[in-house]
Amino acid sequence: MKTQTPYPQGDAFHASLRTRYRVATIWQILFLSALLIAIVALTALLYKVVDGAFGYIAYEYKDDPAEFTPTPVNELTKEELLVILKEELSSGAYNKLNNEQPMQERSQADLLNLFLERLVRIDTKGTWSMTDSLLHKAEIQAEVKEKYSNAKLEFRSWLTPQFLVTPMSSKAEFAGVRTAILGSLWMVGLAILFALPIGTGAAIYLQEYAPKGWFTSLIQTNINNLAGVPSIVYGMLGLAVFVRTLEAFTSGSMFGVTDSNGRTVLSAGLTMGTLVLPLIIINAQEAIKAVPDSLRQAAYGVGATRWQTVWHHVLPNALPGILTGSILAISRALGESAPLIVVGASTFISIDPDGPFSKFTALPIQIYQWTTLAQSEFHAIAAGAIIVLLILLLTLNASAILLRNRYQRKY
Amino acid sequence: MIRKTFESDIQQVKDEVLALGSMVEHAIIGSVEALKKRDIKAAEKIIAEDKDINKKRFAIENQLMVLIATQQPMAHDLRLLASTMEIISELERMGDYAKGIANINVRMGEEKLLKPLIDIPRMAEIGASMLHRSLTAFVQEDVAAANAIPMEDDEVDALYNQIYRELMIFIIEDPKNIERANWLLWVAHNLERVADRVTNICERTVFIATGEFSEIKSSDDEFWEKQKKNK
Amino acid sequence: MQNSPSYAIESNDLSIHYGAFTAVKGVNLKIERLKITAIIGPSGCGKSTLLRSFNRMNDFVPGCHATGELLMQGQNLYSKDIDPVEVRRKIGMVFQKPNPFPKSIYENIAWGARINGFKGNMDELVEQSLRSAALWDEVKDKLQESAYALSGGQQQRLCIARTIAIQPEIILMDEPASALDPISTLRIEELMQELKKNYTILIVTHNMQQAARASDYTAMMMIDDQRAGGVIEFDDTKNIFTRPKDKRTEDYVTGRFG
């Protein structure tokens, strides 16, 4: 006879085991459904974006292309287009275009766009989403035929290589995101130029030098809290400090630039830099913390000073982590729109930013601007711009991951 | 108590040493008893049993080696195990003395004892008792007892001297007695050595307990000094 | 106050405090030149703290400070005009876990020399240090490879080589073999016997057999009822392990502590 045990034996044990597995299964299903909901939400978002970026467009020519040239639109050569534009455009308009980029240097596609935009003047009658275009092709064709007898109907991808390199335009069909991309890059570049050295420096000081005490922890707590402050607050700060107070600096008047006010890409960059500064500091601190103490002690043990230890060992080993953090901070800055609106990004600008004192716009601003317009073709290019923004962000995050893996911790 | 296993292993070794000691005791008393009765069969049995004593000694030695190798004894433990190694070898040699007495008994054959044995059994009794108490002192690490026991060696030495003189008189009376006197002298000498070895055990006990090596008393030296004086 | 020339370093009522808490109290140790001195004792008795106080490694611990004197050639290493960097230059340290720099084997040794302003032939120094640490033959063909490619035992010997490259007078070893396998451990102990021809070695270990095997002198530490550690017995290693005077040492070395 076995001695009495407080644990279930035999069948009772198997029964209790079955119960345990059942409970586990229920939880597993719950977790799986949470994941599925997340996937569905993400898919819906992507679908919505892609859905808008492709689809049918119905348009008419306000002036018949045949009035300008006997050649069909699709077969026009660069030379023919040059001649037509030179003849038909007003000399003022032609010179302005020529100043932006000499006509001879422009591509055939560019010239064709100019021809269609300025001379033939396309008039969009309607756009349809990708889903509609694919599922209700016949109905759309019937509708267009009935309503706009002269209209051409074609399936169009709003996201084209052309879209990336074309500046802003008031006509959606000819608008691009070049100005916005360049504006975003300038802004992010300035932001990181400002925030990376300062953030890293602050992190090094906090981690390696600052004496532990109430003052240091106060600063630390503040930095942690600053990372959670709504971005619009940074916009207000940027407006007050960079746009207004430091206008002489941010407008460039200090350096002899005259045609500008404080609402420059520099102000935006500094504002964004301030916004990501806490993130960079916290990230750099984590990276520095991750450098094992044994390494510092090894350096001190052979008679290194604190500075030598930090410069030769702590910093090089923390650098991949710091850079990874910075890239993620860049992604954050790239996606922000609220502070830019406050700081004064232009909503319509077709001139590329060419320096820190330029006026600028940024991708999120551009997207926001387009979605607020009534015409459906602007919603379509907004969708295209969103895809561009998403790809940019994904690329940055991917490079952060690559960097992290490439310099996987050696110790 | 940490190291319970080690503690109980040590206890076991001590028990084994006591068992070995009682075998040796038995052999000493028995060998003299057999001689007194001129019982050759009993003497042969003691010679055979000496093999068991040797076997037991090697068994304990092995046990000690295993403990030293596996438990890495330090300080007191180290002193105890190392000294026990020494003590069992002393015991084994005491067993050899008993065997020697039994051998003399066998070699004497049909020959009668030169004289009835009185002092020699007395020596054996005292030696066995000292041995017994020295091992008790060892097990209990009783420093006072360990220091006192060797003093009784004087009595053994006195008895030995007495026997020596008696036997010399027999030899002088009649040189034909030389061989038989010599046998008894041998026996007495063996018993005297037993008491000396007990002194060694006591010295070890003091070392185990205190960590100090102290020569309690060399009865050997005293004996030879006395011999010198007697000349 | 001048310490006797036969002592490499000498502590005089040295106490180490963390804020208001005294971790190590009133240590008086005279460390003999060119000998190996082991510090043993149960966990938390402050032996590492004491060891680290010898090259002022504790300076990095917030709130940690020392009182009393630590004399090296008549100079108190804790006096105001002594720079801890200078102390660490004279008193090298080998740590519990092998901690080579994430650099090449060569650079591991050269770095310490370079930052200390070494002006001699670097290749020679690297070879000499590796030879002294009994590592040269194993690594001479891969000096430019990462130190992390070495085994744990080799890494620890590299750390020793790195320490002797800056030619300290004393080498502190904080449980240098606790992360190593038994063979590597014995190798380090053997190396210590070589090193003691030129260096005074102070080693903390909780491996009593190691202290017994490798050291000439042993200091036994124990905490008192205020949880402050102190040296309760300091003697020849052979005495400590065969006939300790203090009952607590006896209990500790025979494994009956606690």
PDB file of N, CA, C and O in Angstrom, chain A residues 212 293-306 308-309 312-313 317 410-411, chain C residues 52 57 60 62 85 88-89 92-93 95 99-103 111-112 115-116 148 162 166:
ATOM      1  N   LYS A 212      25.740  60.590  -8.576  1.00  0.00           N
ATOM      2  CA  LYS A 212      24.382  60.114  -8.281  1.00  0.00           C
ATOM      3  C   LYS A 212      23.847  60.944  -7.115  1.00  0.00           C
ATOM      4  O   LYS A 212      24.478  61.066  -6.082  1.00  0.00           O
ATOM      5  N   ASP A 293      30.268  46.849 -17.198  1.00  0.00           N
ATOM      6  CA  ASP A 293      31.172  47.497 -16.259  1.00  0.00           C
ATOM      7  C   ASP A 293      32.546  46.845 -16.269  1.00  0.00           C
ATOM      8  O   ASP A 293      33.554  47.501 -16.019  1.00  0.00           O
ATOM      9  N   SER A 294      32.563  45.541 -16.581  1.00  0.00           N
ATOM     10  CA  SER A 294      33.843  44.829 -16.563  1.00  0.00           C
ATOM     11  C   SER A 294      34.820  45.469 -17.545  1.00  0.00           C
ATOM     12  O   SER A 294      36.022  45.476 -17.318  1.00  0.00           O
ATOM     13  N   LEU A 295      34.277  46.027 -18.626  1.00  0.00           N
ATOM     14  CA  LEU A 295      35.136  46.665 -19.622  1.00  0.00           C
ATOM     15  C   LEU A 295      35.730  47.958 -19.066  1.00  0.00           C
ATOM     16  O   LEU A 295      36.918  48.246 -19.236  1.00  0.00           O
ATOM     17  N   ARG A 296      34.884  48.723 -18.367  1.00  0.00           N
ATOM     18  CA  ARG A 296      35.393  49.954 -17.754  1.00  0.00           C
ATOM     19  C   ARG A 296      36.460  49.607 -16.728  1.00  0.00           C
ATOM     20  O   ARG A 296      37.518  50.227 -16.671  1.00  0.00           O
ATOM     21  N   GLN A 297      36.165  48.584 -15.907  1.00  0.00           N
ATOM     22  CA  GLN A 297      37.121  48.225 -14.872  1.00  0.00           C
ATOM     23  C   GLN A 297      38.428  47.756 -15.477  1.00  0.00           C
ATOM     24  O   GLN A 297      39.504  48.047 -14.949  1.00  0.00           O
ATOM     25  N   ALA A 298      38.322  47.025 -16.597  1.00  0.00           N
ATOM     26  CA  ALA A 298      39.535  46.569 -17.272  1.00  0.00           C
ATOM     27  C   ALA A 298      40.392  47.768 -17.650  1.00  0.00           C
ATOM     28  O   ALA A 298      41.610  47.770 -17.467  1.00  0.00           O
ATOM     29  N   ALA A 299      39.739  48.802 -18.161  1.00  0.00           N
ATOM     30  CA  ALA A 299      40.485  49.989 -18.579  1.00  0.00           C
ATOM     31  C   ALA A 299      41.085  50.713 -17.374  1.00  0.00           C
ATOM     32  O   ALA A 299      42.268  51.045 -17.357  1.00  0.00           O
ATOM     33  N   TYR A 300      40.249  50.902 -16.334  1.00  0.00           N
ATOM     34  CA  TYR A 300      40.774  51.552 -15.128  1.00  0.00           C
ATOM     35  C   TYR A 300      41.909  50.735 -14.543  1.00  0.00           C
ATOM     36  O   TYR A 300      42.887  51.269 -14.023  1.00  0.00           O
ATOM     37  N   GLY A 301      41.763  49.413 -14.628  1.00  0.00           N
ATOM     38  CA  GLY A 301      42.741  48.511 -14.045  1.00  0.00           C
ATOM     39  C   GLY A 301      44.129  48.649 -14.643  1.00  0.00           C
ATOM     40  O   GLY A 301      45.120  48.348 -13.997  1.00  0.00           O
ATOM     41  N   VAL A 302      44.209  49.079 -15.908  1.00  0.00           N
ATOM     42  CA  VAL A 302      45.531  49.289 -16.489  1.00  0.00           C
ATOM     43  C   VAL A 302      45.929  50.757 -16.418  1.00  0.00           C
ATOM     44  O   VAL A 302      46.806  51.208 -17.148  1.00  0.00           O
ATOM     45  N   GLY A 303      45.247  51.499 -15.560  1.00  0.00           N
ATOM     46  CA  GLY A 303      45.667  52.871 -15.306  1.00  0.00           C
ATOM     47  C   GLY A 303      45.123  53.901 -16.269  1.00  0.00           C
ATOM     48  O   GLY A 303      45.758  54.921 -16.521  1.00  0.00           O
ATOM     49  N   ALA A 304      43.933  53.629 -16.836  1.00  0.00           N
ATOM     50  CA  ALA A 304      43.339  54.613 -17.727  1.00  0.00           C
ATOM     51  C   ALA A 304      42.594  55.660 -16.908  1.00  0.00           C
ATOM     52  O   ALA A 304      42.104  55.375 -15.820  1.00  0.00           O
ATOM     53  N   THR A 305      42.517  56.878 -17.450  1.00  0.00           N
ATOM     54  CA  THR A 305      41.698  57.891 -16.799  1.00  0.00           C
ATOM     55  C   THR A 305      40.255  57.681 -17.234  1.00  0.00           C
ATOM     56  O   THR A 305      39.976  56.895 -18.141  1.00  0.00           O
ATOM     57  N   ARG A 306      39.357  58.389 -16.595  1.00  0.00           N
ATOM     58  CA  ARG A 306      37.949  58.231 -16.941  1.00  0.00           C
ATOM     59  C   ARG A 306      37.698  58.599 -18.404  1.00  0.00           C
ATOM     60  O   ARG A 306      36.980  57.916 -19.127  1.00  0.00           O
ATOM     61  N   GLN A 308      39.817  58.533 -20.933  1.00  0.00           N
ATOM     62  CA  GLN A 308      40.364  57.509 -21.838  1.00  0.00           C
ATOM     63  C   GLN A 308      39.443  56.299 -21.890  1.00  0.00           C
ATOM     64  O   GLN A 308      39.220  55.712 -22.953  1.00  0.00           O
ATOM     65  N   THR A 309      38.910  55.954 -20.756  1.00  0.00           N
ATOM     66  CA  THR A 309      37.998  54.805 -20.701  1.00  0.00           C
ATOM     67  C   THR A 309      36.752  55.075 -21.539  1.00  0.00           C
ATOM     68  O   THR A 309      36.336  54.243 -22.340  1.00  0.00           O
ATOM     69  N   HIS A 312      37.861  55.541 -25.478  1.00  0.00           N
ATOM     70  CA  HIS A 312      38.387  54.376 -26.186  1.00  0.00           C
ATOM     71  C   HIS A 312      37.519  53.137 -26.074  1.00  0.00           C
ATOM     72  O   HIS A 312      37.628  52.236 -26.892  1.00  0.00           O
ATOM     73  N   HIS A 313      36.714  53.047 -25.037  1.00  0.00           N
ATOM     74  CA  HIS A 313      35.980  51.795 -24.839  1.00  0.00           C
ATOM     75  C   HIS A 313      34.480  51.973 -24.770  1.00  0.00           C
ATOM     76  O   HIS A 313      33.749  51.308 -25.474  1.00  0.00           O
ATOM     77  N   ASN A 317      31.914  51.127 -28.140  1.00  0.00           N
ATOM     78  CA  ASN A 317      31.052  49.972 -27.956  1.00  0.00           C
ATOM     79  C   ASN A 317      29.585  50.352 -27.855  1.00  0.00           C
ATOM     80  O   ASN A 317      28.714  49.525 -28.074  1.00  0.00           O
ATOM     81  N   LYS A 410      29.697  42.321 -28.833  1.00  0.00           N
ATOM     82  CA  LYS A 410      30.792  41.357 -28.910  1.00  0.00           C
ATOM     83  C   LYS A 410      31.130  40.760 -27.554  1.00  0.00           C
ATOM     84  O   LYS A 410      31.790  39.753 -27.466  1.00  0.00           O
ATOM     85  N   TYR A 411      30.723  41.448 -26.498  1.00  0.00           N
ATOM     86  CA  TYR A 411      31.127  40.954 -25.184  1.00  0.00           C
ATOM     87  C   TYR A 411      30.051  40.066 -24.609  1.00  0.00           C
ATOM     88  O   TYR A 411      28.912  40.141 -24.924  1.00  0.00           O
TER      89      TYR A 411
ATOM     90  N   ARG C  52      39.775  45.543  -3.594  1.00  0.00           N
ATOM     91  CA  ARG C  52      39.585  46.673  -4.491  1.00  0.00           C
ATOM     92  C   ARG C  52      40.014  47.995  -3.866  1.00  0.00           C
ATOM     93  O   ARG C  52      40.298  48.948  -4.581  1.00  0.00           O
ATOM     94  N   MET C  57      39.945  50.995  -6.547  1.00  0.00           N
ATOM     95  CA  MET C  57      38.892  50.674  -7.496  1.00  0.00           C
ATOM     96  C   MET C  57      37.526  51.018  -6.895  1.00  0.00           C
ATOM     97  O   MET C  57      36.564  51.227  -7.609  1.00  0.00           O
ATOM     98  N   PHE C  60      35.024  54.200  -7.562  1.00  0.00           N
ATOM     99  CA  PHE C  60      33.938  54.326  -8.540  1.00  0.00           C
ATOM    100  C   PHE C  60      32.588  53.981  -7.941  1.00  0.00           C
ATOM    101  O   PHE C  60      31.559  54.203  -8.558  1.00  0.00           O
ATOM    102  N   PRO C  62      29.613  54.709  -5.741  1.00  0.00           N
ATOM    103  CA  PRO C  62      29.096  55.915  -5.093  1.00  0.00           C
ATOM    104  C   PRO C  62      29.003  55.720  -3.584  1.00  0.00           C
ATOM    105  O   PRO C  62      28.534  54.684  -3.118  1.00  0.00           O
ATOM    106  N   VAL C  85      44.631  57.225 -10.374  1.00  0.00           N
ATOM    107  CA  VAL C  85      45.138  56.667 -11.634  1.00  0.00           C
ATOM    108  C   VAL C  85      46.585  56.205 -11.454  1.00  0.00           C
ATOM    109  O   VAL C  85      46.991  55.156 -11.954  1.00  0.00           O
ATOM    110  N   ARG C  88      46.631  52.921  -9.605  1.00  0.00           N
ATOM    111  CA  ARG C  88      46.279  51.776 -10.449  1.00  0.00           C
ATOM    112  C   ARG C  88      47.371  51.438 -11.454  1.00  0.00           C
ATOM    113  O   ARG C  88      47.445  50.341 -11.982  1.00  0.00           O
ATOM    114  N   ARG C  89      48.195  52.404 -11.719  1.00  0.00           N
ATOM    115  CA  ARG C  89      49.330  52.168 -12.595  1.00  0.00           C
ATOM    116  C   ARG C  89      50.358  51.279 -11.873  1.00  0.00           C
ATOM    117  O   ARG C  89      51.025  50.455 -12.474  1.00  0.00           O
ATOM    118  N   GLY C  92      48.255  46.697 -10.374  1.00  0.00           N
ATOM    119  CA  GLY C  92      47.377  46.220 -11.438  1.00  0.00           C
ATOM    120  C   GLY C  92      46.313  45.291 -10.880  1.00  0.00           C
ATOM    121  O   GLY C  92      46.372  44.877  -9.730  1.00  0.00           O
ATOM    122  N   MET C  93      45.339  44.997 -11.743  1.00  0.00           N
ATOM    123  CA  MET C  93      44.247  44.164 -11.243  1.00  0.00           C
ATOM    124  C   MET C  93      43.777  43.174 -12.293  1.00  0.00           C
ATOM    125  O   MET C  93      43.656  43.508 -13.471  1.00  0.00           O
ATOM    126  N   PHE C  95      40.547  40.529 -12.942  1.00  0.00           N
ATOM    127  CA  PHE C  95      39.196  40.439 -12.410  1.00  0.00           C
ATOM    128  C   PHE C  95      38.654  39.019 -12.437  1.00  0.00           C
ATOM    129  O   PHE C  95      39.229  38.110 -13.016  1.00  0.00           O
ATOM    130  N   ASN C  99      38.069  39.718 -18.709  1.00  0.00           N
ATOM    131  CA  ASN C  99      37.449  40.859 -19.385  1.00  0.00           C
ATOM    132  C   ASN C  99      38.409  41.533 -20.359  1.00  0.00           C
ATOM    133  O   ASN C  99      38.747  42.690 -20.199  1.00  0.00           O
ATOM    134  N   PRO C 100      38.853  40.791 -21.372  1.00  0.00           N
ATOM    135  CA  PRO C 100      39.704  41.447 -22.364  1.00  0.00           C
ATOM    136  C   PRO C 100      38.904  42.532 -23.087  1.00  0.00           C
ATOM    137  O   PRO C 100      37.677  42.511 -23.086  1.00  0.00           O
ATOM    138  N   PHE C 101      39.630  43.494 -23.662  1.00  0.00           N
ATOM    139  CA  PHE C 101      38.953  44.507 -24.469  1.00  0.00           C
ATOM    140  C   PHE C 101      38.462  43.853 -25.758  1.00  0.00           C
ATOM    141  O   PHE C 101      39.112  42.946 -26.264  1.00  0.00           O
ATOM    142  N   PRO C 102      37.348  44.320 -26.299  1.00  0.00           N
ATOM    143  CA  PRO C 102      36.898  43.756 -27.579  1.00  0.00           C
ATOM    144  C   PRO C 102      37.781  44.247 -28.724  1.00  0.00           C
ATOM    145  O   PRO C 102      37.321  44.925 -29.627  1.00  0.00           O
ATOM    146  N   LYS C 103      39.040  43.892 -28.640  1.00  0.00           N
ATOM    147  CA  LYS C 103      40.027  44.311 -29.635  1.00  0.00           C
ATOM    148  C   LYS C 103      40.909  43.106 -29.929  1.00  0.00           C
ATOM    149  O   LYS C 103      40.689  42.025 -29.391  1.00  0.00           O
ATOM    150  N   TRP C 111      47.240  48.668 -25.657  1.00  0.00           N
ATOM    151  CA  TRP C 111      46.430  49.828 -25.277  1.00  0.00           C
ATOM    152  C   TRP C 111      46.853  50.410 -23.925  1.00  0.00           C
ATOM    153  O   TRP C 111      47.074  51.614 -23.799  1.00  0.00           O
ATOM    154  N   GLY C 112      46.950  49.514 -22.945  1.00  0.00           N
ATOM    155  CA  GLY C 112      47.330  49.984 -21.610  1.00  0.00           C
ATOM    156  C   GLY C 112      48.682  50.667 -21.631  1.00  0.00           C
ATOM    157  O   GLY C 112      48.893  51.699 -20.985  1.00  0.00           O
ATOM    158  N   ILE C 115      48.342  54.222 -23.461  1.00  0.00           N
ATOM    159  CA  ILE C 115      47.721  55.321 -22.705  1.00  0.00           C
ATOM    160  C   ILE C 115      48.597  55.747 -21.535  1.00  0.00           C
ATOM    161  O   ILE C 115      48.457  56.844 -21.024  1.00  0.00           O
ATOM    162  N   ASN C 116      49.494  54.852 -21.120  1.00  0.00           N
ATOM    163  CA  ASN C 116      50.399  55.229 -20.040  1.00  0.00           C
ATOM    164  C   ASN C 116      51.688  55.846 -20.571  1.00  0.00           C
ATOM    165  O   ASN C 116      52.651  56.016 -19.830  1.00  0.00           O
ATOM    166  N   TYR C 148      38.430  37.816 -28.163  1.00  0.00           N
ATOM    167  CA  TYR C 148      37.245  37.045 -27.797  1.00  0.00           C
ATOM    168  C   TYR C 148      37.257  35.658 -28.416  1.00  0.00           C
ATOM    169  O   TYR C 148      36.440  34.824 -28.067  1.00  0.00           O
ATOM    170  N   ARG C 162      48.166  41.673 -19.936  1.00  0.00           N
ATOM    171  CA  ARG C 162      47.844  43.088 -20.079  1.00  0.00           C
ATOM    172  C   ARG C 162      48.239  43.842 -18.809  1.00  0.00           C
ATOM    173  O   ARG C 162      48.709  44.987 -18.875  1.00  0.00           O
ATOM    174  N   ILE C 166      52.093  46.808 -18.064  1.00  0.00           N
ATOM    175  CA  ILE C 166      52.333  48.160 -17.548  1.00  0.00           C
ATOM    176  C   ILE C 166      53.257  48.127 -16.336  1.00  0.00           C
ATOM    177  O   ILE C 166      53.424  49.125 -15.647  1.00  0.00           O
TER     178      ILE C 166
END
